[in-house]
Short mmCIF file of C-alpha atoms and ligand atoms in Angstrom, two decimals:
data_model
loop_
_atom_site.label_atom_id
_atom_site.label_comp_id
_atom_site.label_asym_id
_atom_site.label_seq_id
_atom_site.Cartn_x
_atom_site.Cartn_y
_atom_site.Cartn_z
CA MET A 1 86.02 106.02 102.58
CA ILE A 2 89.32 105.24 104.27
CA ASP A 3 88.92 104.33 107.94
CA SER A 4 89.61 107.57 109.80
CA LYS A 5 91.51 105.73 112.56
CA THR A 6 94.15 104.14 110.31
CA PRO A 7 97.41 106.07 110.71
CA LEU A 8 98.19 107.75 107.40
CA SER A 9 101.68 106.26 107.54
CA GLN A 10 100.19 102.76 107.19
CA LEU A 11 98.40 103.48 103.93
CA HIS A 12 99.49 102.27 100.50
CA GLY A 13 101.08 104.85 98.15
CA GLY A 14 97.92 104.86 96.06
CA GLU A 15 95.53 105.45 98.97
CA VAL A 16 97.31 108.10 100.92
CA GLU A 17 96.44 111.05 98.64
CA TRP A 18 92.71 110.40 99.15
CA ALA A 19 93.18 110.10 102.90
CA VAL A 20 95.18 113.35 103.14
CA SER A 21 92.53 115.07 101.04
CA GLN A 22 89.80 113.89 103.46
CA ARG A 23 91.63 114.48 106.73
CA PHE A 24 93.09 117.88 105.94
CA ASN A 25 90.11 118.96 103.85
CA ILE A 26 92.19 119.71 100.75
CA PRO A 27 90.57 119.10 97.33
CA ILE A 28 92.17 116.03 95.68
CA GLU A 29 93.18 118.15 92.63
CA LYS A 30 95.32 120.32 94.91
CA ILE A 31 97.29 117.40 96.37
CA ILE A 32 100.83 117.01 95.04
CA SER A 33 101.68 113.39 95.51
CA PHE A 34 105.28 112.28 95.85
CA ALA A 35 103.88 109.07 97.39
CA SER A 36 102.34 107.38 94.38
CA THR A 37 105.21 106.14 92.19
CA VAL A 38 103.82 107.28 88.85
CA SER A 39 105.05 109.71 86.19
CA PRO A 40 103.88 113.31 86.69
CA VAL A 41 102.64 113.98 83.14
CA VAL A 42 99.67 112.23 81.48
CA PRO A 43 100.46 111.58 77.77
CA GLU A 44 98.77 113.84 75.22
CA SER A 45 98.06 110.78 73.06
CA ILE A 46 95.22 109.68 75.35
CA ARG A 47 93.72 113.08 76.05
CA ASP A 48 91.19 112.65 73.25
CA SER A 49 89.16 109.73 74.53
CA SER A 50 86.21 110.24 72.16
CA LEU A 51 87.20 107.10 70.23
CA PHE A 52 86.83 105.10 73.38
CA PHE A 53 83.22 106.20 73.82
CA ASP A 54 82.28 104.37 70.61
CA ARG A 55 83.19 101.15 72.38
CA LEU A 56 81.22 101.64 75.58
CA HIS A 57 78.41 99.32 74.42
CA LEU A 58 80.88 96.47 73.84
CA TYR A 59 82.39 93.95 76.19
CA PRO A 60 86.18 93.94 75.90
CA PRO A 61 87.63 91.30 73.54
CA ASN A 62 88.37 88.65 76.13
CA ASP A 63 91.44 87.28 74.30
CA TYR A 64 92.92 90.82 74.16
CA SER A 65 94.90 89.67 71.11
CA GLN A 66 95.66 93.10 69.59
CA LEU A 67 96.73 94.50 72.96
CA LYS A 68 98.93 91.47 73.59
CA GLN A 69 100.71 92.02 70.28
CA GLU A 70 101.47 95.61 71.27
CA ILE A 71 102.79 94.37 74.62
CA ILE A 72 105.08 91.85 72.87
CA LYS A 73 106.49 94.65 70.69
CA TYR A 74 106.83 97.08 73.59
CA GLN A 75 108.62 94.46 75.70
CA ARG A 76 110.83 93.46 72.76
CA VAL A 77 110.32 89.79 73.53
CA GLU A 78 110.04 86.86 71.12
CA HIS A 79 106.61 86.09 69.66
CA ASP A 80 106.33 82.78 71.48
CA VAL A 81 106.36 84.56 74.87
CA ALA A 82 102.78 84.39 76.18
CA VAL A 83 101.04 87.43 77.70
CA VAL A 84 98.28 87.48 80.33
CA VAL A 85 96.69 90.87 80.90
CA GLY A 86 95.37 91.98 84.27
CA CYS A 87 93.42 94.73 85.97
CA GLY A 88 96.73 96.35 86.88
CA SER A 89 99.68 94.10 87.67
CA THR A 90 98.05 93.91 91.13
CA GLU A 91 95.54 91.39 89.77
CA LEU A 92 98.40 89.23 88.49
CA ILE A 93 100.29 89.42 91.80
CA HIS A 94 97.17 88.08 93.51
CA LEU A 95 96.55 85.42 90.85
CA PHE A 96 100.15 84.25 91.18
CA ALA A 97 99.84 83.95 94.97
CA GLN A 98 96.52 82.13 94.57
CA LEU A 99 98.10 79.61 92.19
CA MET A 100 101.02 79.02 94.55
CA GLY A 101 98.52 77.92 97.22
CA ARG A 102 99.12 77.71 100.92
CA GLY A 103 102.83 76.99 100.99
CA GLU A 104 105.67 79.37 101.74
CA VAL A 105 106.66 82.21 99.43
CA ILE A 106 110.07 83.83 99.86
CA ILE A 107 109.96 87.63 99.69
CA PRO A 108 113.23 89.59 99.94
CA VAL A 109 112.55 92.77 101.94
CA PRO A 110 112.19 95.69 101.97
CA THR A 111 109.92 95.48 98.96
CA TYR A 112 106.46 96.20 97.60
CA GLY A 113 103.91 95.24 100.28
CA GLU A 114 101.34 93.74 97.90
CA TYR A 115 103.32 90.47 97.58
CA GLU A 116 102.95 89.84 101.31
CA ALA A 117 99.29 90.91 101.24
CA ALA A 118 98.53 88.54 98.35
CA VAL A 119 100.25 85.56 99.99
CA ASN A 120 98.51 86.23 103.32
CA LYS A 121 95.15 86.60 101.63
CA ILE A 122 95.13 83.02 100.35
CA GLY A 123 96.47 81.61 103.63
CA GLY A 124 100.05 81.15 102.40
CA THR A 125 103.12 81.97 104.49
CA PRO A 126 105.41 84.80 103.43
CA VAL A 127 109.03 84.14 104.40
CA PHE A 128 110.97 87.38 104.56
CA VAL A 129 114.66 87.59 103.68
CA LYS A 130 116.38 90.79 104.70
CA ALA A 131 118.46 92.56 102.04
CA GLN A 132 122.12 93.34 102.56
CA ASP A 133 122.98 96.73 104.11
CA ASP A 134 123.18 98.39 100.68
CA PHE A 135 119.82 96.76 99.78
CA ALA A 136 121.47 94.26 97.42
CA LEU A 137 119.78 90.87 97.16
CA ASN A 138 120.96 88.40 99.79
CA SER A 139 121.10 85.35 97.53
CA ALA A 140 122.76 83.13 100.13
CA ALA A 141 119.99 83.88 102.67
CA ILE A 142 117.33 83.26 100.01
CA LYS A 143 118.83 79.82 99.32
CA ARG A 144 118.94 79.03 103.03
CA SER A 145 115.26 79.96 103.40
CA ILE A 146 114.03 77.29 101.02
CA SER A 147 112.11 74.57 102.84
CA LYS A 148 109.92 71.63 101.81
CA ARG A 149 106.92 73.99 101.91
CA THR A 150 108.43 76.66 99.65
CA LYS A 151 106.46 77.28 96.45
CA ALA A 152 107.86 80.49 95.04
CA ILE A 153 110.07 83.56 95.28
CA MET A 154 108.67 87.04 94.53
CA ILE A 155 111.00 89.92 93.75
CA CYS A 156 110.76 93.41 92.37
CA ASN A 157 113.54 94.63 90.05
CA PRO A 158 114.37 97.50 90.25
CA ASN A 159 113.02 97.30 93.73
CA ASN A 160 110.31 99.39 95.35
CA PRO A 161 110.90 101.18 97.76
CA THR A 162 114.72 101.08 97.65
CA GLY A 163 115.22 102.01 93.98
CA ARG A 164 117.93 99.36 93.83
CA LEU A 165 118.43 97.43 90.57
CA PHE A 166 119.66 93.92 91.29
CA ASP A 167 122.55 92.68 89.21
CA ARG A 168 121.62 90.58 86.22
CA SER A 169 123.87 87.82 87.56
CA ASP A 170 121.81 87.71 90.80
CA ILE A 171 118.58 87.30 88.83
CA ASP A 172 120.14 84.61 86.62
CA GLU A 173 121.23 82.81 89.76
CA LEU A 174 117.64 82.89 91.10
CA VAL A 175 116.31 81.60 87.76
CA GLU A 176 118.76 78.72 87.95
CA LEU A 177 117.79 78.10 91.59
CA VAL A 178 114.03 77.87 90.89
CA ASP A 179 114.60 75.57 87.92
CA ARG A 180 116.74 73.27 90.04
CA THR A 181 114.37 73.23 93.02
CA GLY A 182 111.04 73.21 91.14
CA LEU A 183 109.90 76.58 92.55
CA MET A 184 108.38 79.49 90.62
CA LEU A 185 109.99 82.92 90.40
CA LEU A 186 108.02 86.13 89.92
CA VAL A 187 110.05 89.16 88.81
CA ASP A 188 108.08 92.40 88.91
CA GLU A 189 109.64 94.83 86.42
CA ALA A 190 107.16 97.70 86.90
CA TYR A 191 110.06 100.19 87.18
CA SER A 192 112.60 98.72 84.74
CA CYS A 193 111.70 101.40 82.16
CA PHE A 194 113.30 104.03 84.43
CA ALA A 195 116.68 102.35 84.84
CA SER A 196 119.57 104.14 83.17
CA GLN A 197 120.07 103.08 79.52
CA ASN A 198 123.15 101.00 80.17
CA ARG A 199 121.47 99.11 83.03
CA ARG A 200 117.97 98.74 81.62
CA TYR A 201 117.18 95.08 81.10
CA SER A 202 114.28 92.66 81.26
CA VAL A 203 114.31 88.93 81.81
CA GLY A 204 111.10 88.66 79.77
CA ASN A 205 112.58 86.34 77.16
CA LEU A 206 113.63 83.82 79.81
CA VAL A 207 110.00 82.97 80.68
CA ARG A 208 109.83 80.59 77.71
CA SER A 209 112.15 78.00 79.18
CA HIS A 210 112.32 78.71 82.93
CA ASN A 211 110.05 78.62 85.98
CA LEU A 212 109.58 82.34 85.71
CA ILE A 213 106.91 84.95 85.18
CA VAL A 214 107.66 88.65 84.62
CA LEU A 215 105.23 91.44 85.45
CA ASN A 216 104.90 94.93 84.04
CA SER A 217 102.34 97.72 84.01
CA ILE A 218 101.37 100.94 82.25
CA SER A 219 100.62 102.65 85.58
CA LYS A 220 104.13 103.91 86.36
CA LEU A 221 105.81 105.01 83.14
CA PHE A 222 102.68 106.53 81.62
CA GLY A 223 101.32 107.98 84.87
CA VAL A 224 97.91 106.34 84.38
CA PRO A 225 97.16 104.04 87.35
CA SER A 226 93.45 104.82 86.89
CA LEU A 227 93.36 102.81 83.67
CA ARG A 228 94.31 99.60 85.52
CA LEU A 229 96.40 97.68 83.00
CA GLY A 230 99.24 95.34 83.76
CA TRP A 231 100.50 92.09 82.27
CA ALA A 232 102.47 88.95 82.92
CA LEU A 233 104.96 87.44 80.49
CA ALA A 234 105.00 83.68 80.87
CA SER A 235 105.55 80.43 79.00
CA GLY A 236 102.51 79.23 77.02
CA GLU A 237 101.89 76.53 79.60
CA THR A 238 102.04 78.85 82.63
CA ALA A 239 99.91 81.47 80.84
CA LYS A 240 97.16 78.86 80.30
CA ILE A 241 97.08 78.13 84.03
CA ILE A 242 96.87 81.84 84.94
CA GLU A 243 94.20 82.47 82.26
CA LYS A 244 92.04 79.73 83.78
CA ALA A 245 92.14 81.43 87.18
CA ARG A 246 91.40 84.87 85.75
CA ILE A 247 87.96 86.47 85.98
CA PRO A 248 86.81 87.34 82.42
CA TRP A 249 86.73 90.98 81.21
CA MET A 250 88.62 92.40 84.19
CA VAL A 251 90.58 94.61 81.77
CA ASN A 252 88.03 97.08 80.45
CA ASN A 253 87.82 98.73 77.05
CA LEU A 254 89.25 102.03 78.26
CA ALA A 255 92.37 100.21 79.46
CA VAL A 256 92.59 98.29 76.16
CA TRP A 257 92.18 101.46 74.11
CA GLY A 258 94.60 103.46 76.30
CA GLY A 259 97.12 100.62 76.49
CA GLU A 260 97.27 100.15 72.73
CA LYS A 261 97.81 103.88 72.20
CA LEU A 262 100.36 104.35 74.95
CA LEU A 263 102.54 101.38 74.13
CA LEU A 264 103.03 102.86 70.65
CA ASP A 265 103.72 106.37 71.96
CA THR A 266 107.51 106.25 71.83
CA ASN A 267 107.80 110.05 71.86
CA TYR A 268 106.18 110.20 75.29
CA GLN A 269 108.26 107.27 76.52
CA ASN A 270 111.51 108.99 75.50
CA GLU A 271 110.47 112.40 76.79
CA ILE A 272 109.26 111.21 80.17
CA THR A 273 112.28 109.01 80.85
CA SER A 274 114.67 111.85 80.04
CA LEU A 275 112.61 114.34 82.09
CA ILE A 276 112.71 111.98 85.06
CA ALA A 277 116.44 111.31 84.65
CA SER A 278 117.25 115.05 84.61
CA GLN A 279 114.85 115.89 87.45
CA LYS A 280 116.23 113.01 89.50
CA LYS A 281 119.71 114.49 89.18
CA GLU A 282 118.50 117.91 90.31
CA LEU A 283 116.44 116.55 93.20
CA VAL A 284 119.24 114.28 94.40
CA SER A 285 121.72 117.19 94.52
CA ALA A 286 119.24 119.39 96.38
CA LEU A 287 118.63 116.63 98.93
CA GLN A 288 122.33 115.92 99.28
CA GLU A 289 122.85 119.50 100.43
CA LYS A 290 120.80 118.71 103.52
CA SER A 291 123.05 117.22 106.15
CA TRP A 292 120.07 115.68 107.94
CA LEU A 293 119.09 113.54 104.94
CA SER A 294 120.76 110.67 103.14
CA VAL A 295 119.56 109.61 99.67
CA PHE A 296 119.99 106.08 98.37
CA PRO A 297 121.09 105.48 94.76
CA SER A 298 118.06 104.82 92.56
CA GLU A 299 117.44 103.19 89.17
CA THR A 300 113.75 104.10 89.36
CA ASN A 301 111.50 107.17 89.27
CA PHE A 302 111.58 107.51 93.06
CA LEU A 303 114.12 108.01 95.82
CA LEU A 304 114.39 106.35 99.20
CA VAL A 305 115.61 108.86 101.75
CA LYS A 306 116.79 108.35 105.32
CA ILE A 307 116.43 111.05 107.97
CA LEU A 308 119.70 111.20 109.87
CA GLU A 309 118.41 113.49 112.59
CA PRO A 310 117.18 111.27 115.48
CA ASP A 311 114.58 113.79 116.64
CA ILE A 312 112.75 113.97 113.31
CA THR A 313 110.74 110.95 112.21
CA ALA A 314 109.29 110.21 108.79
CA THR A 315 105.80 110.51 110.29
CA GLN A 316 106.53 114.00 111.61
CA LEU A 317 107.87 115.04 108.23
CA PHE A 318 104.85 113.48 106.54
CA GLN A 319 102.46 115.42 108.82
CA HIS A 320 104.36 118.67 108.29
CA LEU A 321 104.08 118.35 104.49
CA ALA A 322 100.58 116.85 104.34
CA ARG A 323 99.04 119.96 105.89
CA LYS A 324 100.33 121.82 102.83
CA GLY A 325 98.92 119.26 100.42
CA ILE A 326 102.32 117.65 99.74
CA VAL A 327 102.26 113.90 100.24
CA ILE A 328 105.36 111.75 100.71
CA ARG A 329 105.48 108.01 101.43
CA ASP A 330 106.23 107.48 105.10
CA CYS A 331 108.09 104.12 105.26
CA THR A 332 107.75 103.66 109.03
CA PHE A 333 105.70 100.49 108.65
CA MET A 334 107.50 99.05 105.66
CA ARG A 335 109.09 95.76 106.56
CA GLY A 336 112.88 96.12 106.70
CA LEU A 337 112.86 99.95 106.94
CA GLY A 338 111.65 102.02 109.90
CA ASP A 339 110.59 105.36 111.27
CA HIS A 340 113.40 107.38 109.69
CA PHE A 341 112.75 106.41 106.06
CA PHE A 342 110.56 108.03 103.45
CA ARG A 343 110.14 107.69 99.69
CA ILE A 344 109.51 110.42 97.14
CA THR A 345 108.64 110.12 93.47
CA ILE A 346 110.32 112.39 90.93
CA ARG A 347 107.81 114.94 89.67
CA THR A 348 108.04 118.09 87.54
CA GLN A 349 110.78 120.64 88.23
CA ALA A 350 108.30 123.12 89.79
CA GLN A 351 106.83 120.47 92.09
CA ASN A 352 110.22 119.06 93.10
CA ARG A 353 111.38 122.58 93.93
CA MET A 354 108.27 123.16 96.00
CA LEU A 355 109.11 120.04 98.01
CA ILE A 356 112.69 121.19 98.54
CA SER A 357 111.54 124.61 99.64
CA GLU A 358 109.21 123.01 102.21
CA LEU A 359 112.07 120.82 103.44
CA ASP A 360 114.18 123.98 103.80
CA LYS A 361 111.57 125.28 106.23
CA MET A 362 111.87 122.24 108.52
CA LYS A 363 113.28 123.14 111.92
CA VAL A 364 116.29 120.86 112.20
CA PRO A 365 118.38 121.04 115.41
CA SER A 366 121.54 122.99 114.55
CA SER A 367 124.04 120.26 115.49
CA PRO A 368 122.25 117.01 114.84
CA SER A 369 123.54 113.88 116.50
CA ILE A 370 123.38 112.01 113.25
CA ILE A 371 122.22 108.37 113.17
CA THR A 372 124.82 106.33 111.37
CA ASN A 373 123.56 102.77 111.30
CA CYS A 374 120.91 101.58 108.76
C1 PLP B 1 106.43 97.07 92.34
C2 PLP B 1 105.00 97.31 92.01
N1 PLP B 1 104.35 96.39 91.31
C3 PLP B 1 103.05 96.56 91.00
C4 PLP B 1 102.37 97.68 91.42
C5 PLP B 1 100.92 97.81 91.08
O1 PLP B 1 100.76 98.42 89.85
P1 PLP B 1 99.44 98.34 89.01
O2 PLP B 1 98.92 99.71 88.93
O3 PLP B 1 99.88 97.80 87.67
O4 PLP B 1 98.49 97.40 89.67
C6 PLP B 1 103.02 98.68 92.13
C7 PLP B 1 102.31 99.88 92.59
O5 PLP B 1 102.75 100.65 93.39
C8 PLP B 1 104.38 98.48 92.44
O6 PLP B 1 105.08 99.39 93.13
#
């Protein structure tokens, strides 16, 4: 049960659907979630799970060797890149923070809140570096934030919740910086699969010879966060250290079975990425027609939107939609954003249109005194 006093706007994207279902008494199946950043269609290739049931009496293979081979192929990295699997990439974010210990970890914001939570949990100190106005990485400020206590830098590329893909040259610069200063860099690429073809890249191969680990997950692209499967790409040496800290069998047989099937399902991968690209185009143009909203460019499957009308907050919009079973991500409490930002995930055409039609019904003052600063 989610504490009934916690404001819904403070909940994680993955929790908020359950909370809306409870508070507004709407069955969970009826909730349309634009808050959780996952694909809207579950792949047919895992609908028949009867094969999985034959494995229920078994513990998972704790070296996960077959699954790791599929991950290597899916990631198109060299065979000497080591893989550590986790119960979602969330487990690996927490393991990384745990291994960094109680020093400082630099986190460019706005970004995914779990990095901060993981660092705080082990008694470390998150050091936040504000992005530039267009949400580009502020490399100079990151460099200036390094102190004697700094252990690591954690970034998300493309970034959640901004949708911004950092330039490859910025990432290379960070890799060079951590090598020179003896820090570790974590690059979370959970959304890289959604970047446009000409901008889609991974730094997975660099893990072999740099102080770098790269994270990815099946939750987003395949729309299956319930399975809980993520992984880290690392050098052999770093992987050994993470493996030692890992609790055995955290990745269960359903995740292994589903992961192996999904990573091979290239038809689904192609279909879903093109569906999302076309739906993103349609949704962006519909949102751009609303003078009270401003949409940020996105290389992911979600859009960050700013409400330009001072008298409408993201929380008000959230409440208005939640009563109808439509859930958006209110970004009021996201570090580096504020009460006029919300995030929506691209869903099917019918669902996106339903959202637009609800936005059309919002009572917006006829001549808004538009907010212009970020
Ligand atoms: C950037 C980012 N990384 C990791 C995760 C967690 O994903 P997983 O389901 O693999 O634990 C999320 C979930 O929202 C995310 O946005």
